Short mmCIF file of C-alpha atoms in Angstrom, two decimals:
data_model
loop_
_atom_site.label_atom_id
_atom_site.label_comp_id
_atom_site.label_asym_id
_atom_site.label_seq_id
_atom_site.Cartn_x
_atom_site.Cartn_y
_atom_site.Cartn_z
CA MET A 236 86.39 145.83 181.66
CA PHE A 237 87.88 148.90 180.08
CA GLY A 238 87.85 147.40 176.59
CA LEU A 239 89.64 144.15 177.44
CA GLU A 240 86.58 141.88 177.10
CA LYS A 241 87.01 141.37 173.36
CA GLN A 242 90.64 140.37 173.71
CA LYS A 243 89.81 137.56 176.11
CA LYS A 244 87.15 136.08 173.83
CA LYS A 245 89.39 135.96 170.77
CA LYS A 246 91.28 132.74 170.30
CA ASP A 247 94.50 132.79 168.42
CA GLU A 248 94.51 130.43 165.48
CA GLU A 249 96.85 127.53 165.88
CA PHE A 250 99.90 127.82 163.66
CA LEU A 251 99.96 125.20 160.90
CA PHE A 252 102.89 124.38 158.69
CA GLU A 253 102.30 124.10 154.96
CA ILE A 254 102.74 120.33 155.04
CA GLU A 255 100.03 120.08 157.73
CA LYS A 256 97.66 122.01 155.49
CA ASP A 257 98.54 119.76 152.56
CA LEU A 258 98.03 116.62 154.63
CA GLY A 259 94.56 117.85 155.53
CA ASN A 260 93.65 117.34 151.89
CA SER A 261 93.07 113.61 151.46
CA ALA A 262 94.20 113.56 147.81
CA LYS A 263 97.54 115.21 148.59
CA ASN A 264 97.98 112.99 151.64
CA LYS A 265 97.45 109.85 149.57
CA ALA A 266 99.76 111.08 146.79
CA LEU A 267 102.54 111.91 149.26
CA LYS A 268 102.15 108.53 150.94
CA GLN A 269 102.45 106.73 147.60
CA LYS A 270 105.51 108.78 146.67
CA VAL A 271 107.26 107.91 149.94
CA GLU A 272 106.35 104.22 149.60
CA ALA A 273 107.78 104.17 146.06
CA ARG A 274 111.03 105.72 147.26
CA ILE A 275 111.25 103.19 150.09
CA GLN A 276 110.98 100.39 147.55
CA LYS A 277 113.73 101.95 145.39
CA VAL A 278 116.08 102.22 148.37
CA LYS A 279 115.33 98.63 149.39
CA GLU A 280 116.13 97.43 145.85
CA ILE A 281 119.45 99.28 145.94
CA LEU A 282 120.30 97.78 149.32
CA ARG A 283 119.40 94.29 148.15
CA GLY A 284 121.54 94.70 145.05
CA GLY A 285 124.63 95.23 147.17
CA GLU A 286 126.60 96.91 144.38
CA LYS A 287 127.42 100.15 146.19
CA LYS A 288 129.02 98.97 149.42
CA GLU A 289 130.60 102.33 150.21
CA GLU A 290 127.15 104.00 150.23
CA PHE A 291 125.39 101.22 152.18
CA ASP A 292 125.22 103.19 155.45
CA GLN A 293 123.88 106.27 153.69
CA TYR A 294 121.11 104.27 152.04
CA GLY A 295 120.31 102.67 155.39
CA ALA A 296 119.90 106.08 157.00
CA LEU A 297 117.79 107.22 154.07
CA LEU A 298 115.57 104.16 154.47
CA HIS A 299 115.10 104.90 158.17
CA GLY A 300 114.17 108.49 157.32
CA TYR A 301 111.58 107.46 154.75
CA THR A 302 110.03 104.90 157.10
CA SER A 303 109.80 107.59 159.79
CA VAL A 304 108.06 109.94 157.37
CA LEU A 305 105.65 107.17 156.45
CA LYS A 306 104.91 106.56 160.13
CA VAL A 307 104.17 110.25 160.68
CA LEU A 308 101.94 110.35 157.60
CA SER A 309 99.97 107.36 158.84
CA ARG A 310 99.30 109.09 162.16
CA PHE A 311 97.91 112.19 160.46
CA LYS A 312 94.23 111.78 159.62
CA PRO A 313 92.99 113.75 156.59
CA LYS A 314 89.82 115.76 157.02
#
């Protein structure tokens, strides 16, 4: 009524971050997953080496971060 009908019918598009748009592309999703997995392996090798004891906690936190990213990537299904 009074010109408000069109406003009710319009749906606002859901806001998507750039990474969500990239993850929608299956090639980019797969590439990002491989990159994260490679970095996880590098951090694990460093931790197993045991040479840098003063940075051990930092590498542990980094490993937890990468595994969390990998978990989020696995939950996102590419279109």
